[in-house]
mmCIF file of N, CA and C in Angstrom:
data_model
loop_
_atom_site.group_PDB
_atom_site.id
_atom_site.type_symbol
_atom_site.label_atom_id
_atom_site.label_comp_id
_atom_site.label_asym_id
_atom_site.label_seq_id
_atom_site.Cartn_x
_atom_site.Cartn_y
_atom_site.Cartn_z
ATOM 1 N N ILE Y 220 101.575 -87.448 68.874
ATOM 2 C CA ILE Y 220 101.571 -86.412 67.863
ATOM 3 C C ILE Y 220 100.146 -86.282 67.344
ATOM 4 N N VAL Y 221 99.667 -85.042 67.257
ATOM 5 C CA VAL Y 221 98.343 -84.770 66.703
ATOM 6 C C VAL Y 221 98.569 -84.103 65.355
ATOM 7 N N LEU Y 222 98.024 -84.679 64.313
ATOM 8 C CA LEU Y 222 98.253 -84.209 62.949
ATOM 9 C C LEU Y 222 96.940 -83.783 62.316
ATOM 10 N N GLY Y 223 96.871 -82.529 61.883
ATOM 11 C CA GLY Y 223 95.642 -82.072 61.255
ATOM 12 C C GLY Y 223 95.659 -80.581 61.006
ATOM 13 N N PRO Y 224 94.574 -80.066 60.507
ATOM 14 C CA PRO Y 224 93.329 -80.776 60.276
ATOM 15 C C PRO Y 224 93.409 -81.644 59.013
ATOM 16 N N ILE Y 225 92.887 -82.827 59.123
ATOM 17 C CA ILE Y 225 92.863 -83.735 57.987
ATOM 18 C C ILE Y 225 91.734 -83.355 57.034
ATOM 19 N N PHE Y 226 90.567 -83.039 57.606
ATOM 20 C CA PHE Y 226 89.394 -82.652 56.815
ATOM 21 C C PHE Y 226 88.985 -81.228 57.182
ATOM 22 N N ASP Y 227 88.120 -80.658 56.382
ATOM 23 C CA ASP Y 227 87.643 -79.307 56.647
ATOM 24 C C ASP Y 227 86.949 -79.255 58.007
ATOM 25 N N THR Y 228 87.269 -78.227 58.749
ATOM 26 C CA THR Y 228 86.612 -77.973 60.021
ATOM 27 C C THR Y 228 86.490 -76.462 60.200
ATOM 28 N N PRO Y 229 85.310 -75.973 60.545
ATOM 29 C CA PRO Y 229 85.084 -74.528 60.613
ATOM 30 C C PRO Y 229 86.093 -73.784 61.482
ATOM 31 N N SER Y 230 86.485 -74.354 62.591
ATOM 32 C CA SER Y 230 87.372 -73.634 63.506
ATOM 33 C C SER Y 230 88.807 -73.497 63.002
ATOM 34 N N LYS Y 231 89.165 -74.223 61.969
ATOM 35 C CA LYS Y 231 90.547 -74.174 61.467
ATOM 36 C C LYS Y 231 90.662 -73.572 60.065
ATOM 37 N N ARG Y 232 89.580 -73.132 59.485
ATOM 38 C CA ARG Y 232 89.614 -72.589 58.120
ATOM 39 C C ARG Y 232 90.527 -71.385 57.982
ATOM 40 N N VAL Y 233 90.661 -70.597 59.039
ATOM 41 C CA VAL Y 233 91.512 -69.402 58.971
ATOM 42 C C VAL Y 233 92.987 -69.761 58.777
ATOM 43 N N TYR Y 234 93.366 -71.006 59.039
ATOM 44 C CA TYR Y 234 94.758 -71.431 58.910
ATOM 45 C C TYR Y 234 95.084 -72.038 57.558
ATOM 46 N N GLY Y 235 94.088 -72.126 56.695
ATOM 47 C CA GLY Y 235 94.326 -72.671 55.370
ATOM 48 C C GLY Y 235 93.552 -73.954 55.135
ATOM 49 N N PRO Y 236 93.770 -74.542 53.976
ATOM 50 C CA PRO Y 236 93.017 -75.753 53.619
ATOM 51 C C PRO Y 236 93.439 -76.956 54.471
ATOM 52 N N PRO Y 237 92.551 -77.940 54.586
ATOM 53 C CA PRO Y 237 92.910 -79.146 55.329
ATOM 54 C C PRO Y 237 94.038 -79.907 54.635
ATOM 55 N N LEU Y 238 94.756 -80.719 55.397
ATOM 56 C CA LEU Y 238 95.887 -81.478 54.859
ATOM 57 C C LEU Y 238 95.446 -82.607 53.945
ATOM 58 N N GLY Y 239 94.301 -83.191 54.211
ATOM 59 C CA GLY Y 239 93.815 -84.313 53.408
ATOM 60 C C GLY Y 239 94.459 -85.623 53.832
ATOM 61 N N THR Y 240 93.921 -86.706 53.338
ATOM 62 C CA THR Y 240 94.422 -88.026 53.728
ATOM 63 C C THR Y 240 95.761 -88.360 53.077
ATOM 64 N N ASP Y 241 96.183 -87.595 52.080
ATOM 65 C CA ASP Y 241 97.505 -87.836 51.480
ATOM 66 C C ASP Y 241 98.612 -87.726 52.518
ATOM 67 N N VAL Y 242 98.433 -86.838 53.495
ATOM 68 C CA VAL Y 242 99.448 -86.678 54.536
ATOM 69 C C VAL Y 242 99.534 -87.947 55.395
ATOM 70 N N LEU Y 243 98.424 -88.637 55.572
ATOM 71 C CA LEU Y 243 98.435 -89.899 56.328
ATOM 72 C C LEU Y 243 99.117 -90.994 55.528
ATOM 73 N N GLU Y 244 98.890 -90.975 54.238
ATOM 74 C CA GLU Y 244 99.527 -91.952 53.341
ATOM 75 C C GLU Y 244 101.046 -91.807 53.371
ATOM 76 N N ALA Y 245 101.507 -90.581 53.557
ATOM 77 C CA ALA Y 245 102.950 -90.314 53.536
ATOM 78 C C ALA Y 245 103.651 -90.674 54.851
ATOM 79 N N LEU Y 246 102.883 -90.933 55.894
ATOM 80 C CA LEU Y 246 103.488 -91.284 57.182
ATOM 81 C C LEU Y 246 104.156 -92.657 57.117
ATOM 82 N N PRO Y 247 105.210 -92.840 57.876
ATOM 83 C CA PRO Y 247 105.783 -94.189 57.978
ATOM 84 C C PRO Y 247 104.820 -95.086 58.757
ATOM 85 N N ARG Y 248 104.923 -96.373 58.550
ATOM 86 C CA ARG Y 248 104.092 -97.323 59.294
ATOM 87 C C ARG Y 248 104.425 -97.242 60.779
ATOM 88 N N ARG Y 249 103.467 -97.557 61.615
ATOM 89 C CA ARG Y 249 103.649 -97.465 63.065
ATOM 90 C C ARG Y 249 104.794 -98.339 63.557
ATOM 91 N N ASP Y 250 105.053 -99.451 62.878
ATOM 92 C CA ASP Y 250 106.141 -100.330 63.328
ATOM 93 C C ASP Y 250 107.522 -99.805 62.926
ATOM 94 N N GLU Y 251 107.563 -98.654 62.245
ATOM 95 C CA GLU Y 251 108.824 -98.052 61.823
ATOM 96 C C GLU Y 251 109.257 -96.888 62.709
ATOM 97 N N HIS Y 252 108.450 -96.548 63.719
ATOM 98 C CA HIS Y 252 108.800 -95.444 64.623
ATOM 99 C C HIS Y 252 108.143 -95.672 65.983
ATOM 100 N N GLU Y 253 108.460 -94.832 66.927
ATOM 101 C CA GLU Y 253 107.964 -95.021 68.291
ATOM 102 C C GLU Y 253 106.936 -93.976 68.714
ATOM 103 N N SER Y 254 106.391 -93.228 67.777
ATOM 104 C CA SER Y 254 105.433 -92.180 68.108
ATOM 105 C C SER Y 254 104.001 -92.646 67.867
ATOM 106 N N ASP Y 255 103.092 -92.130 68.669
ATOM 107 C CA ASP Y 255 101.671 -92.342 68.426
ATOM 108 C C ASP Y 255 101.138 -91.112 67.703
ATOM 109 N N VAL Y 256 100.630 -91.304 66.511
ATOM 110 C CA VAL Y 256 100.102 -90.217 65.694
ATOM 111 C C VAL Y 256 98.583 -90.320 65.673
ATOM 112 N N TYR Y 257 97.919 -89.202 65.979
ATOM 113 C CA TYR Y 257 96.462 -89.151 65.970
ATOM 114 C C TYR Y 257 96.009 -88.144 64.919
ATOM 115 N N ALA Y 258 95.086 -88.567 64.065
ATOM 116 C CA ALA Y 258 94.505 -87.673 63.067
ATOM 117 C C ALA Y 258 93.424 -86.840 63.744
ATOM 118 N N ILE Y 259 93.380 -85.555 63.419
ATOM 119 C CA ILE Y 259 92.403 -84.642 64.009
ATOM 120 C C ILE Y 259 91.934 -83.663 62.941
ATOM 121 N N GLY Y 260 90.753 -83.128 63.147
ATOM 122 C CA GLY Y 260 90.254 -82.073 62.273
ATOM 123 C C GLY Y 260 89.198 -82.546 61.303
ATOM 124 N N GLY Y 261 87.954 -82.176 61.589
ATOM 125 C CA GLY Y 261 86.855 -82.507 60.694
ATOM 126 C C GLY Y 261 86.472 -83.980 60.699
ATOM 127 N N ILE Y 262 86.903 -84.712 61.698
ATOM 128 C CA ILE Y 262 86.593 -86.135 61.777
ATOM 129 C C ILE Y 262 85.113 -86.286 62.128
ATOM 130 N N ASP Y 263 84.366 -86.931 61.247
ATOM 131 C CA ASP Y 263 82.967 -87.230 61.549
ATOM 132 C C ASP Y 263 82.676 -88.672 61.134
ATOM 133 N N GLU Y 264 81.464 -89.100 61.370
ATOM 134 C CA GLU Y 264 81.092 -90.495 61.098
ATOM 135 C C GLU Y 264 81.407 -90.913 59.660
ATOM 136 N N SER Y 265 81.230 -89.997 58.724
ATOM 137 C CA SER Y 265 81.438 -90.354 57.314
ATOM 138 C C SER Y 265 82.909 -90.617 56.985
ATOM 139 N N HIS Y 266 83.822 -90.170 57.837
ATOM 140 C CA HIS Y 266 85.254 -90.355 57.583
ATOM 141 C C HIS Y 266 85.856 -91.580 58.255
ATOM 142 N N LEU Y 267 85.168 -92.145 59.230
ATOM 143 C CA LEU Y 267 85.754 -93.211 60.034
ATOM 144 C C LEU Y 267 86.193 -94.420 59.220
ATOM 145 N N GLU Y 268 85.337 -94.898 58.345
ATOM 146 C CA GLU Y 268 85.695 -96.087 57.570
ATOM 147 C C GLU Y 268 86.900 -95.830 56.674
ATOM 148 N N GLY Y 269 86.966 -94.662 56.060
ATOM 149 C CA GLY Y 269 88.102 -94.322 55.207
ATOM 150 C C GLY Y 269 89.398 -94.190 55.991
ATOM 151 N N LEU Y 270 89.308 -93.721 57.221
ATOM 152 C CA LEU Y 270 90.501 -93.586 58.052
ATOM 153 C C LEU Y 270 91.030 -94.938 58.513
ATOM 154 N N ALA Y 271 90.180 -95.946 58.505
ATOM 155 C CA ALA Y 271 90.606 -97.291 58.897
ATOM 156 C C ALA Y 271 91.731 -97.792 57.991
ATOM 157 N N ALA Y 272 91.775 -97.305 56.765
ATOM 158 C CA ALA Y 272 92.837 -97.707 55.831
ATOM 159 C C ALA Y 272 94.218 -97.277 56.317
ATOM 160 N N PHE Y 273 94.263 -96.334 57.254
ATOM 161 C CA PHE Y 273 95.536 -95.805 57.742
ATOM 162 C C PHE Y 273 95.879 -96.299 59.147
ATOM 163 N N ARG Y 274 95.187 -97.303 59.636
ATOM 164 C CA ARG Y 274 95.449 -97.764 61.005
ATOM 165 C C ARG Y 274 96.847 -98.341 61.164
ATOM 166 N N ASP Y 275 97.512 -98.662 60.042
ATOM 167 C CA ASP Y 275 98.908 -99.086 60.145
ATOM 168 C C ASP Y 275 99.847 -97.895 60.275
ATOM 169 N N ARG Y 276 99.296 -96.673 60.152
ATOM 170 C CA ARG Y 276 100.106 -95.457 60.206
ATOM 171 C C ARG Y 276 99.722 -94.533 61.366
ATOM 172 N N ILE Y 277 98.463 -94.609 61.825
ATOM 173 C CA ILE Y 277 98.018 -93.746 62.924
ATOM 174 C C ILE Y 277 97.543 -94.602 64.098
ATOM 175 N N ALA Y 278 97.722 -94.047 65.292
ATOM 176 C CA ALA Y 278 97.288 -94.737 66.504
ATOM 177 C C ALA Y 278 95.789 -94.575 66.718
ATOM 178 N N GLY Y 279 95.212 -93.538 66.113
ATOM 179 C CA GLY Y 279 93.783 -93.305 66.275
ATOM 180 C C GLY Y 279 93.404 -91.928 65.792
ATOM 181 N N VAL Y 280 92.229 -91.499 66.218
ATOM 182 C CA VAL Y 280 91.723 -90.181 65.852
ATOM 183 C C VAL Y 280 91.409 -89.399 67.116
ATOM 184 N N ALA Y 281 91.487 -88.094 67.002
ATOM 185 C CA ALA Y 281 91.059 -87.190 68.063
ATOM 186 C C ALA Y 281 89.938 -86.351 67.469
ATOM 187 N N ALA Y 282 88.852 -86.246 68.185
ATOM 188 C CA ALA Y 282 87.696 -85.546 67.627
ATOM 189 C C ALA Y 282 86.917 -84.862 68.733
ATOM 190 N N VAL Y 283 86.256 -83.798 68.368
ATOM 191 C CA VAL Y 283 85.386 -83.091 69.298
ATOM 192 C C VAL Y 283 83.953 -83.184 68.796
ATOM 193 N N ARG Y 284 83.714 -82.611 67.615
ATOM 194 C CA ARG Y 284 82.362 -82.594 67.065
ATOM 195 C C ARG Y 284 81.775 -83.992 66.893
ATOM 196 N N LEU Y 285 82.618 -84.949 66.545
ATOM 197 C CA LEU Y 285 82.172 -86.330 66.361
ATOM 198 C C LEU Y 285 81.392 -86.794 67.591
ATOM 199 N N PHE Y 286 81.883 -86.440 68.769
ATOM 200 C CA PHE Y 286 81.217 -86.846 70.002
ATOM 201 C C PHE Y 286 80.138 -85.865 70.431
ATOM 202 N N GLN Y 287 80.367 -84.582 70.211
ATOM 203 C CA GLN Y 287 79.375 -83.581 70.594
ATOM 204 C C GLN Y 287 78.072 -83.767 69.839
ATOM 205 N N GLU Y 288 78.148 -84.134 68.575
ATOM 206 C CA GLU Y 288 76.957 -84.242 67.737
ATOM 207 C C GLU Y 288 76.306 -85.620 67.815
ATOM 208 N N SER Y 289 76.907 -86.538 68.525
ATOM 209 C CA SER Y 289 76.374 -87.889 68.606
ATOM 210 C C SER Y 289 75.337 -88.011 69.713
ATOM 211 N N ARG Y 290 74.281 -88.750 69.426
ATOM 212 C CA ARG Y 290 73.298 -89.053 70.462
ATOM 213 C C ARG Y 290 73.812 -90.140 71.397
ATOM 214 N N ASP Y 291 74.786 -90.913 70.909
ATOM 215 C CA ASP Y 291 75.311 -92.031 71.688
ATOM 216 C C ASP Y 291 76.836 -92.082 71.544
ATOM 217 N N PRO Y 292 77.569 -91.223 72.277
ATOM 218 C CA PRO Y 292 79.029 -91.192 72.167
ATOM 219 C C PRO Y 292 79.689 -92.549 72.443
ATOM 220 N N ARG Y 293 79.127 -93.328 73.329
ATOM 221 C CA ARG Y 293 79.702 -94.642 73.622
ATOM 222 C C ARG Y 293 79.675 -95.532 72.379
ATOM 223 N N ALA Y 294 78.598 -95.468 71.623
ATOM 224 C CA ALA Y 294 78.503 -96.257 70.387
ATOM 225 C C ALA Y 294 79.551 -95.802 69.377
ATOM 226 N N VAL Y 295 79.850 -94.507 69.341
ATOM 227 C CA VAL Y 295 80.889 -93.991 68.451
ATOM 228 C C VAL Y 295 82.248 -94.581 68.836
ATOM 229 N N VAL Y 296 82.540 -94.587 70.122
ATOM 230 C CA VAL Y 296 83.800 -95.160 70.606
ATOM 231 C C VAL Y 296 83.895 -96.632 70.212
ATOM 232 N N GLU Y 297 82.806 -97.354 70.342
ATOM 233 C CA GLU Y 297 82.799 -98.772 69.976
ATOM 234 C C GLU Y 297 83.049 -98.963 68.480
ATOM 235 N N ARG Y 298 82.450 -98.097 67.649
ATOM 236 C CA ARG Y 298 82.676 -98.191 66.193
ATOM 237 C C ARG Y 298 84.131 -97.882 65.834
ATOM 238 N N ILE Y 299 84.698 -96.890 66.493
ATOM 239 C CA ILE Y 299 86.096 -96.544 66.241
ATOM 240 C C ILE Y 299 86.989 -97.721 66.616
ATOM 241 N N GLY Y 300 86.712 -98.314 67.745
ATOM 242 C CA GLY Y 300 87.501 -99.449 68.200
ATOM 243 C C GLY Y 300 87.399 -100.651 67.288
ATOM 244 N N ALA Y 301 86.302 -100.787 66.579
ATOM 245 C CA ALA Y 301 86.088 -101.929 65.692
ATOM 246 C C ALA Y 301 86.761 -101.748 64.332
ATOM 247 N N LEU Y 302 87.228 -100.547 64.042
ATOM 248 C CA LEU Y 302 87.827 -100.289 62.715
ATOM 249 C C LEU Y 302 89.202 -100.846 62.595
#
């Protein structure tokens, strides 16, 4: 399951405001269901640490700009994995 946009992202503004992290807080814990939920939308380096608080609720993040704007996408993957 892909859930978003969590944060503001230019390509999704026409659909309304972002959902915010409150929607992640409202999710059941991963051990309470069998779905993999990925947060998407406006994910950038500044959001990664804050999203770590929801790792008991989400399987990970899906991002485009996060990798497109990075000089070292592999390092980004390593940081995500360490959260």
